[in-house]
PDB file of C-alpha atoms in Angstrom:
ATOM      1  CA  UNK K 135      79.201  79.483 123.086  1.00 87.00           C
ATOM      2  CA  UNK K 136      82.854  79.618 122.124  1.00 93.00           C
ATOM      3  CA  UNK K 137      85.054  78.558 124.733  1.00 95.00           C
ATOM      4  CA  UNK K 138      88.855  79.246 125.196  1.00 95.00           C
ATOM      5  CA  UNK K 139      90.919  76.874 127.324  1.00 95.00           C
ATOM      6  CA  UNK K 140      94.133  76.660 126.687  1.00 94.00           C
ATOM      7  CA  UNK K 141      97.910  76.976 128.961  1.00 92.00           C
ATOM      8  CA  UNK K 142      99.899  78.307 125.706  1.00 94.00           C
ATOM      9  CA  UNK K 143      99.916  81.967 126.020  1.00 94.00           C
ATOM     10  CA  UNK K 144     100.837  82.912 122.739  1.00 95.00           C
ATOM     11  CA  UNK K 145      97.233  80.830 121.451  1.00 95.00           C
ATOM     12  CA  UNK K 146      95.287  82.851 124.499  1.00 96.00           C
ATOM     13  CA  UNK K 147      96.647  86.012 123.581  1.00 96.00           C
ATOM     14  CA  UNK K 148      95.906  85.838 120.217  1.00 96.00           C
ATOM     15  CA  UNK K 149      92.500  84.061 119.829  1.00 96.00           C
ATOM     16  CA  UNK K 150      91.044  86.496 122.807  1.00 96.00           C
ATOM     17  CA  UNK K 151      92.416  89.021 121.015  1.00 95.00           C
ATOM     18  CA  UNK K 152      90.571  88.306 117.489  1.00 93.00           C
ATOM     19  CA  UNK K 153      87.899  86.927 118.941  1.00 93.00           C
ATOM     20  CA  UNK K 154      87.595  90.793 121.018  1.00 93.00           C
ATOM     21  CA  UNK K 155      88.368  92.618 117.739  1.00 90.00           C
ATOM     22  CA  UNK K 156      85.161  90.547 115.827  1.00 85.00           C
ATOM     23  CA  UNK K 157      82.809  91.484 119.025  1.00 84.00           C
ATOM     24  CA  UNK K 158      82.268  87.957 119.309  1.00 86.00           C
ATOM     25  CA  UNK K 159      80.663  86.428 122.665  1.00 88.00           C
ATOM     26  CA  UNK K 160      83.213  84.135 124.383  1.00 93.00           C
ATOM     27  CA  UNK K 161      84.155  82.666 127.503  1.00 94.00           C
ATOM     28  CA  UNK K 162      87.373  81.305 128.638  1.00 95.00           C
ATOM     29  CA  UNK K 163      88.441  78.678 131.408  1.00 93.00           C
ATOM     30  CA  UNK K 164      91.863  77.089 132.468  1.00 94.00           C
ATOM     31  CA  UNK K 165      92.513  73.696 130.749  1.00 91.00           C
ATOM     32  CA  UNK K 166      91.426  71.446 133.420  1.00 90.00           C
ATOM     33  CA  UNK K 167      88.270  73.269 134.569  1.00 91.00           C
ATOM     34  CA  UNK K 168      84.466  72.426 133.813  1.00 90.00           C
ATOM     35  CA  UNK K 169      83.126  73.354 130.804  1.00 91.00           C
ATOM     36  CA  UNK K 170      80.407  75.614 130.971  1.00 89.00           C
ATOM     37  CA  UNK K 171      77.139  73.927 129.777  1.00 88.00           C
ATOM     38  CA  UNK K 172      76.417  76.156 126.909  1.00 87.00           C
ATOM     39  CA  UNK K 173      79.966  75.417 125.552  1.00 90.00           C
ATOM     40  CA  UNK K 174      79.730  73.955 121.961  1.00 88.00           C
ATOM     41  CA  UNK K 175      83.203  74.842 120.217  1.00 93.00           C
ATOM     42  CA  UNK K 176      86.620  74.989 121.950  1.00 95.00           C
ATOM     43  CA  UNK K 177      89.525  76.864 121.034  1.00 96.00           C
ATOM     44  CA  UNK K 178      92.940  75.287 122.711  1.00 94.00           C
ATOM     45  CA  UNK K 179      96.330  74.601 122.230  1.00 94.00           C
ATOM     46  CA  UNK K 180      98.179  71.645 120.737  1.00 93.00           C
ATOM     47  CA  UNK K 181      99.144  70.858 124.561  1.00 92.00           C
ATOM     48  CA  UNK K 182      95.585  69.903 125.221  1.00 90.00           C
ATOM     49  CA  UNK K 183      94.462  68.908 122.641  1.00 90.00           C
ATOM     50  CA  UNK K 184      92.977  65.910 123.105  1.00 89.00           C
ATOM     51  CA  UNK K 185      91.373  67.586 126.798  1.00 89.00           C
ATOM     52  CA  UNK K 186      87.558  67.963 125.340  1.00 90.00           C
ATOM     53  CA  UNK K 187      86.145  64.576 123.484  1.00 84.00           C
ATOM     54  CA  UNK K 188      82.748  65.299 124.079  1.00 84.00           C
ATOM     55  CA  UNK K 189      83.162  69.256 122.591  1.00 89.00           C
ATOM     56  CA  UNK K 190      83.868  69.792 118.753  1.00 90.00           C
ATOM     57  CA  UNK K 191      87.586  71.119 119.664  1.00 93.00           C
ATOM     58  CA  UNK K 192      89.735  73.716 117.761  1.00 93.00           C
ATOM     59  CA  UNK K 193      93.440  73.827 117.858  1.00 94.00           C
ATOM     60  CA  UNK K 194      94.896  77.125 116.933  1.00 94.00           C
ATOM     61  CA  UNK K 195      97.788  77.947 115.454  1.00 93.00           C
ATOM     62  CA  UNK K 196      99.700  81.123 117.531  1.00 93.00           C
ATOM     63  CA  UNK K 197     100.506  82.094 114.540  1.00 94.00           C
ATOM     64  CA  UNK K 198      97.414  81.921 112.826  1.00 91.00           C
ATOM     65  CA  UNK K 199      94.509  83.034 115.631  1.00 93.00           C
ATOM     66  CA  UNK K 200      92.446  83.908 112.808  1.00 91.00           C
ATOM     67  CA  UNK K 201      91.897  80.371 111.109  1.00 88.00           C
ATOM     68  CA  UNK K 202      90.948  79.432 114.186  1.00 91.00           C
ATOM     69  CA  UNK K 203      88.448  81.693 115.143  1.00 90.00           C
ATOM     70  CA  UNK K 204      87.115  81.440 111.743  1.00 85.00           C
ATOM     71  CA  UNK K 205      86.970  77.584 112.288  1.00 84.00           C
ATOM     72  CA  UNK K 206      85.563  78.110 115.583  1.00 87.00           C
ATOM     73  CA  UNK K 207      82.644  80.520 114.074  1.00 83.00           C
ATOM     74  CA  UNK K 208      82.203  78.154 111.561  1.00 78.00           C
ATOM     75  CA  UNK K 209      81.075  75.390 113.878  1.00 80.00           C
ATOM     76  CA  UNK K 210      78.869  77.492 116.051  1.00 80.00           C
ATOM     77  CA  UNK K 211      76.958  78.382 113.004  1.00 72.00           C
ATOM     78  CA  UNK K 212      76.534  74.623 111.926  1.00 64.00           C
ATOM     79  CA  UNK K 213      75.658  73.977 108.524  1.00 51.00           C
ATOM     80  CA  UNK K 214      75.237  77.833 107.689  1.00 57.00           C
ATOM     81  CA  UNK K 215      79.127  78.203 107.555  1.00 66.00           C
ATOM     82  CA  UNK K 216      80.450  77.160 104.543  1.00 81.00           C
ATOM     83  CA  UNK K 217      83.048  79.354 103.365  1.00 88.00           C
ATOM     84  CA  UNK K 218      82.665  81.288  99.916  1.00 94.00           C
ATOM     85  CA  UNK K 219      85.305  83.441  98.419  1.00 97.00           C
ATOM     86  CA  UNK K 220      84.140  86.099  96.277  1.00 97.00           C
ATOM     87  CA  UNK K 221      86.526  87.519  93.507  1.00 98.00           C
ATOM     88  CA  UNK K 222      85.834  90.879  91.531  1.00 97.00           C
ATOM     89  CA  UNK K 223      88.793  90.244  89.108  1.00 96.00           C
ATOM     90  CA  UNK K 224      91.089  92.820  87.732  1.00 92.00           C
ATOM     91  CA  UNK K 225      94.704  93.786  88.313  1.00 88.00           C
ATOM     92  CA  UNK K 226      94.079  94.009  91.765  1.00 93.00           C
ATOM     93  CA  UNK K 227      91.208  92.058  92.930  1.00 96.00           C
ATOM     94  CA  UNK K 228      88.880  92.442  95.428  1.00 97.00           C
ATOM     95  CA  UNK K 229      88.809  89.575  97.538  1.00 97.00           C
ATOM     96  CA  UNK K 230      86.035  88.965 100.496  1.00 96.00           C
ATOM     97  CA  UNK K 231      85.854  85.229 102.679  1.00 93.00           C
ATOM     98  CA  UNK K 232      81.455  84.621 104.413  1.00 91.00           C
ATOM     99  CA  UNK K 233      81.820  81.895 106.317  1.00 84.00           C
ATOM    100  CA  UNK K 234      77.314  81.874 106.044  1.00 80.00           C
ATOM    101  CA  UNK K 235      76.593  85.152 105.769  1.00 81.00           C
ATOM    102  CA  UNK K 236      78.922  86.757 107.740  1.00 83.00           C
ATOM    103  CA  UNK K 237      82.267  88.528 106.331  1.00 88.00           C
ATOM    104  CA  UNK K 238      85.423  86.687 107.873  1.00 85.00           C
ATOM    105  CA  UNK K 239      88.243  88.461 105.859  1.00 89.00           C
ATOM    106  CA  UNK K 240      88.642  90.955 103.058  1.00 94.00           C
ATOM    107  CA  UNK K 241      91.404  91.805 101.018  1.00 95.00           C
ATOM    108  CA  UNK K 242      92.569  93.879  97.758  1.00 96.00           C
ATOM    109  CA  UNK K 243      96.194  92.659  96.136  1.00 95.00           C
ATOM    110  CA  UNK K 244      98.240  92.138  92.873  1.00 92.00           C
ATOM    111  CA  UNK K 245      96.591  89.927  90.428  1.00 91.00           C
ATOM    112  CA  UNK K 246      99.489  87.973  91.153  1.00 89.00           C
ATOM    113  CA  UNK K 247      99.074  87.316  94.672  1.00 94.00           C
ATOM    114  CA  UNK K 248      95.541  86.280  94.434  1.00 96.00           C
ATOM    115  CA  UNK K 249      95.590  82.703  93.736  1.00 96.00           C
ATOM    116  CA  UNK K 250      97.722  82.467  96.837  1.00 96.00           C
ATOM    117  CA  UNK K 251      95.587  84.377  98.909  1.00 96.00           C
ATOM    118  CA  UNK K 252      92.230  82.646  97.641  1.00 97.00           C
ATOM    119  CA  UNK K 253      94.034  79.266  98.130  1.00 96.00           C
ATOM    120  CA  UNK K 254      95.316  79.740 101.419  1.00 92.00           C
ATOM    121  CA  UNK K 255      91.636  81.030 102.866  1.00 90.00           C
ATOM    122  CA  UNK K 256      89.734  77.997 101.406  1.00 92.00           C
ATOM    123  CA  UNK K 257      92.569  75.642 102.832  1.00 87.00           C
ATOM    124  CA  UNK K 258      90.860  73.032 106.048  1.00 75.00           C
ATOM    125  CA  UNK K 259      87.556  74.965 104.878  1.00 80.00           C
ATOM    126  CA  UNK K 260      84.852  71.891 104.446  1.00 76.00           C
ATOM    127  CA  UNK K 261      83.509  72.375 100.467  1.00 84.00           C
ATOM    128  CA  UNK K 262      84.533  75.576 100.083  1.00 91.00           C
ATOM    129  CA  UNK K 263      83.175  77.288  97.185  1.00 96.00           C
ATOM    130  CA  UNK K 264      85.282  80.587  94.929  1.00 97.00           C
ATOM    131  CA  UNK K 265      82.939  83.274  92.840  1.00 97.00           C
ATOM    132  CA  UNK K 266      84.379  84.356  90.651  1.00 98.00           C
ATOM    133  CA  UNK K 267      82.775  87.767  88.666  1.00 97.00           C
ATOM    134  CA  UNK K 268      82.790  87.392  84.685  1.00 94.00           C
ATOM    135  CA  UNK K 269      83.880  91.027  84.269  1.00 88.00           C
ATOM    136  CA  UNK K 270      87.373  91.511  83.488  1.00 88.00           C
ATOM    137  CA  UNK K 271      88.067  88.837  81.308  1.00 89.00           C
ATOM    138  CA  UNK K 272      91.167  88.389  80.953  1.00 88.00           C
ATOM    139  CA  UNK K 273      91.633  88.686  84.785  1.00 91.00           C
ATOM    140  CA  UNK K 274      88.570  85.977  86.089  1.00 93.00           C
ATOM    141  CA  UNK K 275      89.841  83.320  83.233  1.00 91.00           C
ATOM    142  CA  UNK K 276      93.237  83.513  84.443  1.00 90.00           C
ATOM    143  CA  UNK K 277      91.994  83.328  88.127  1.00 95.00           C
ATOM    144  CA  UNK K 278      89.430  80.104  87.216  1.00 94.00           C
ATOM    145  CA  UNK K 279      92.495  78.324  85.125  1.00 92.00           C
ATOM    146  CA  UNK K 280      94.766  78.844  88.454  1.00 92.00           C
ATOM    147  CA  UNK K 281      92.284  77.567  90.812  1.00 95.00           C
ATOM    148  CA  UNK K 282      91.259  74.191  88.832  1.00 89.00           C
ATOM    149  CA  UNK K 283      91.906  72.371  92.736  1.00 91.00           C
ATOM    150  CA  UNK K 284      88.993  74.106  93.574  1.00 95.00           C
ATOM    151  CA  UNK K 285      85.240  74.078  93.311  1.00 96.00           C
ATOM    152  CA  UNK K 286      84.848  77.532  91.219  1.00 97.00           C
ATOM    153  CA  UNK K 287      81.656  79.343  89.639  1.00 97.00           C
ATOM    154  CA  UNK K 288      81.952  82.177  87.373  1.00 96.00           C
ATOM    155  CA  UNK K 289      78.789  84.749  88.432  1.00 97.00           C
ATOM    156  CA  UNK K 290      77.448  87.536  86.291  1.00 96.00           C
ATOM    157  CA  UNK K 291      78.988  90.263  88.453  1.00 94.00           C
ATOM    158  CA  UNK K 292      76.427  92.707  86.875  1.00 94.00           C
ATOM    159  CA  UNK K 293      75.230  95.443  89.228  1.00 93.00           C
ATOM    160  CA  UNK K 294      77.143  93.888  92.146  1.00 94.00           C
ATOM    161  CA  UNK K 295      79.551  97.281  92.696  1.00 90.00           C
ATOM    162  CA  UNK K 296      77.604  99.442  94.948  1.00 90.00           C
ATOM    163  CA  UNK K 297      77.303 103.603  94.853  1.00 88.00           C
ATOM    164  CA  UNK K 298      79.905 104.653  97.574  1.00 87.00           C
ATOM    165  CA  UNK K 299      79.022 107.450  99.280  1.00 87.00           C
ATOM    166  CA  UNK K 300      81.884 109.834 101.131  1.00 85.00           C
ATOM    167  CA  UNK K 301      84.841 108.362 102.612  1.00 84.00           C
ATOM    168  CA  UNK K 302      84.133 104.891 101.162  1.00 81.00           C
ATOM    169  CA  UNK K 303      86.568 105.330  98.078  1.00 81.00           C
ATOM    170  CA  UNK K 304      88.896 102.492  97.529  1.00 84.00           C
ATOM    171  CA  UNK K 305      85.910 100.119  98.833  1.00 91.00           C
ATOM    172  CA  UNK K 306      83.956  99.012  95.757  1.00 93.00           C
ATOM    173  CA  UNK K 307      85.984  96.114  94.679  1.00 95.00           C
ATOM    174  CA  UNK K 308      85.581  94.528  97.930  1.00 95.00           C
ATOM    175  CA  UNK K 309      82.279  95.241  98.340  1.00 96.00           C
ATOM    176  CA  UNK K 310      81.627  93.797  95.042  1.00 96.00           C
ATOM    177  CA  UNK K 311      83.505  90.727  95.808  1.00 97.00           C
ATOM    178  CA  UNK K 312      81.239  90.195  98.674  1.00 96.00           C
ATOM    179  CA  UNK K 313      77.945  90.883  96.747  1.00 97.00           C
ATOM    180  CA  UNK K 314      79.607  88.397  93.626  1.00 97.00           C
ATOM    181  CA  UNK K 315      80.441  85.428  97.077  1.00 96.00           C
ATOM    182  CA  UNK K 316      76.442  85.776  97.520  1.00 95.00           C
ATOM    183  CA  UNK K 317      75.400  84.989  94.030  1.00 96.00           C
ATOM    184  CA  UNK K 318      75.073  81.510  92.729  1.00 94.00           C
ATOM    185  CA  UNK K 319      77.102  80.920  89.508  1.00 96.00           C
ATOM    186  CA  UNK K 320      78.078  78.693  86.746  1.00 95.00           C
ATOM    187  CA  UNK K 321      80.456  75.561  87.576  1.00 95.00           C
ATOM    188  CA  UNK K 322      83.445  75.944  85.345  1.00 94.00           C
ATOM    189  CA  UNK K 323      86.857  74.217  84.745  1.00 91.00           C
ATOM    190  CA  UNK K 324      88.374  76.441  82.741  1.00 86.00           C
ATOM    191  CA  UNK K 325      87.505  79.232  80.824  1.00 83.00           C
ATOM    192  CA  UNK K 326      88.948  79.899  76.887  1.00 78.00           C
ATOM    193  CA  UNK K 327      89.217  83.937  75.931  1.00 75.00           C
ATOM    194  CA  UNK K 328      90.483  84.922  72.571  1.00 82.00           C
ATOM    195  CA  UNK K 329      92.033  88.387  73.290  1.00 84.00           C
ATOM    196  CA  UNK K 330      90.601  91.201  71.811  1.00 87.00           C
ATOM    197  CA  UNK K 331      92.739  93.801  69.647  1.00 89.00           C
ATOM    198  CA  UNK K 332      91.825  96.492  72.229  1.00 90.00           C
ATOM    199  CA  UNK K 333      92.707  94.089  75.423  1.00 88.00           C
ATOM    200  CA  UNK K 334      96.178  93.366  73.443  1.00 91.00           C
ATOM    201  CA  UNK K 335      96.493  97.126  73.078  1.00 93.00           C
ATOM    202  CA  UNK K 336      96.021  97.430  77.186  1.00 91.00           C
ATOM    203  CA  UNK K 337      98.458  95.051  77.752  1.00 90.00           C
ATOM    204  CA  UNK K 338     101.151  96.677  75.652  1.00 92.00           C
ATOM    205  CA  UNK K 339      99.937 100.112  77.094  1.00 92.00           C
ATOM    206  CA  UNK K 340     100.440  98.732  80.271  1.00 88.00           C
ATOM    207  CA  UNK K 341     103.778  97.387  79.570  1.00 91.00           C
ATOM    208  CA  UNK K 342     105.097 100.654  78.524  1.00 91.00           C
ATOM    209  CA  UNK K 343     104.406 102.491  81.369  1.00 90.00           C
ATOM    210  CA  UNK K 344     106.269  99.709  83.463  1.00 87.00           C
ATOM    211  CA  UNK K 345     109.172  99.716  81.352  1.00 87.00           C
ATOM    212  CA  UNK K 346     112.338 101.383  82.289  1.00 83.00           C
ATOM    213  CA  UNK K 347     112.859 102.759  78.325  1.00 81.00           C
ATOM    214  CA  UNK K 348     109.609 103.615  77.554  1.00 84.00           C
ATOM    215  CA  UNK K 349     109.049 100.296  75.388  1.00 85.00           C
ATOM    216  CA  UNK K 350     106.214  97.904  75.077  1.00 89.00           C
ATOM    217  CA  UNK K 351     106.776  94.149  74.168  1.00 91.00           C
ATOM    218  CA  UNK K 352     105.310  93.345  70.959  1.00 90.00           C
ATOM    219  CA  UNK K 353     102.232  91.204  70.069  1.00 89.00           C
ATOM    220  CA  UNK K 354     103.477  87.774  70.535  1.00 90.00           C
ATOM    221  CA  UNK K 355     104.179  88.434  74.255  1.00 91.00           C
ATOM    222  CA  UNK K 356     101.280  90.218  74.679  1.00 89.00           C
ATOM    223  CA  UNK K 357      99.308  87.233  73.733  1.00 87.00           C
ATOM    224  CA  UNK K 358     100.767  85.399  76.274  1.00 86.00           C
ATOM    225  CA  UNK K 359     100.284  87.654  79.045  1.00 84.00           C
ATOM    226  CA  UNK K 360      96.748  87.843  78.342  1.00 83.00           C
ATOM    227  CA  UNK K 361      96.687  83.846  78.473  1.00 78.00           C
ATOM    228  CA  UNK K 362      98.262  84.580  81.717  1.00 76.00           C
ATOM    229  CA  UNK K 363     101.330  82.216  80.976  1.00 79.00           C
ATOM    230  CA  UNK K 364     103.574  85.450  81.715  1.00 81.00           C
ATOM    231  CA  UNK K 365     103.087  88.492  83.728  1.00 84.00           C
ATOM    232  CA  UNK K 366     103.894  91.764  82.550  1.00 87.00           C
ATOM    233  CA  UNK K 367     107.712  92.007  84.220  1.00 87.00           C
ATOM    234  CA  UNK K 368     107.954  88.614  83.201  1.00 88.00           C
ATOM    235  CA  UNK K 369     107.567  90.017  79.477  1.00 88.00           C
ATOM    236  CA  UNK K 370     109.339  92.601  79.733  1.00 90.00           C
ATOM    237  CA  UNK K 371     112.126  91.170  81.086  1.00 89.00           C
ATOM    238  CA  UNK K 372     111.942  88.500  77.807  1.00 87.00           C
ATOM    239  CA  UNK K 373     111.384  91.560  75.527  1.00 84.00           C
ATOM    240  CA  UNK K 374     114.837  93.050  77.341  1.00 80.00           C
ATOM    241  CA  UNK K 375     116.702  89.194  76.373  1.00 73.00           C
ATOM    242  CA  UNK K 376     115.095  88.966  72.581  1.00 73.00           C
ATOM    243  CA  UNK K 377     116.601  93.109  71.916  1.00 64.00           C
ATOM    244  CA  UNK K 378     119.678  91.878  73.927  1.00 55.00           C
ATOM    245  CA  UNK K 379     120.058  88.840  71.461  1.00 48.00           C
ATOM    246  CA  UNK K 380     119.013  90.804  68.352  1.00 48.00           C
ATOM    247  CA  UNK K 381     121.516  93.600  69.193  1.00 46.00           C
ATOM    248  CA  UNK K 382     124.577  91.429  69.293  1.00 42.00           C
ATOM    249  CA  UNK K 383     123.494  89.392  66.121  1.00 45.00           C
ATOM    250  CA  UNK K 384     123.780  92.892  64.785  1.00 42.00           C
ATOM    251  CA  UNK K 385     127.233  93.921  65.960  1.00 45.00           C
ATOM    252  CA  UNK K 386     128.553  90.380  64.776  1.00 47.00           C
TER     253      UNK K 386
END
């Protein structure tokens, strides 16, 4: 049982609160009461911290309830809770965090925000393990060359985005990402794509349509945003210097 004991309000508030939301059997008790005997995880506050030594003890963060509770659901699982990240790559991945087998935390954002996002969720995780689906190519090697602090596999993502029925569009690049975090995969370092002339093409399509003018950047910079060394504004925004340059060569 998960116990919370703890006489910062901010940490109650919040871990009973999470801990409600993920219909989660708890119990709670004031600081320097008895632990009930099924107790076997303990969520408190830095103030007490060092209350429970015979308990595996959890300090939240009141800013943070969810680490915590993740932590705290972690530990009552034993060793089914190692955390997995799951990744369906593409400009905006799907994202999904099993701590075992059980969902913890999903999310969809910018290819750019991912690495941040995957890093922060496997951060105080014991061996924590990213999936990483080999669709997308492009996207997933940028993703495994970011994350070279971490133990990554690349999975064959095939078949893992599911038929979704009414009122479930949006979902299917989460729910892959969770189907790619229960797949085993290949251990990789790094992983080497030679762009082809059709993803170049995307990339300067893409680049269009985000530009204020109407203009793409040429080939050279669209080589390097497919070896993710710039991002598309990033491009554009050198493409905007090198016609600056050019132009005033011009009316010298």
């Amino acid at each position: 049982m998960i116990v919370v004991a703890t006489s910062d309000f901010e940490v109650y508030h919040g871990v009973v609160n999470e801990l409600r939301d993920r219909g989660t059997t708890f119990t709670t008790v004031e600081p320097d009461e008895d632990l009930p005997e099924r107790a076997t995880v303990v969520v408190t506050g830095t103030d007490d911290a060092d209350d429970f030594a015979d308990v595996t003890t959890i300090v939240a963060d009141p800013d943070d309830p969810r680490r915590a509770v993740d932590q705290a659901l972690a530990a009552v699982r034993g060793d089914g809770g190692r955390t997995i990240i799951g990744v369906d790559p593409g400009q905006r991945p799907g994202i999904a965090v099993l701590t075992g087998e059980t969902i913890v935390a999903t999310f969809q954002v910018p290819l750019g925000d991912a690495v941040d996002v995957i890093q922060r969720e496997a951060a105080d995780a014991p061996s924590p393990v990213v999936r990483i689906g080999d669709g997308s190519r492009l996207e997933s090697a940028k993703l495994v060359n970011e994350l070279d602090a971490l133990k990554v596999e690349l999975v064959d993502e095939t078949g893992t985005t599911p038929y979704l029925g009414t009122g479930a569009r949006g979902m299917g690049d989460v729910l892959a990402a969770v189907n790619i975090a229960r797949l085993e995969g290949e251990v990789v370092d790094a992983r080497e794509i030679e762009p082809t002339e059709g993803e170049i093409q995307v990339i300067k399509d893409r680049s269009r349509e985000a530009s204020e003018h109407n203009r793409a950047i040429d080939e050279v910079l669209a080589r390097r945003v497919a070896a993710g060394e710039l991002t598309i504004d990033e491009a554009l925004t050198e493409h905007r210097d090198e016609s600056g340059d050019e132009k005033g060569k011009r009316e010298e």
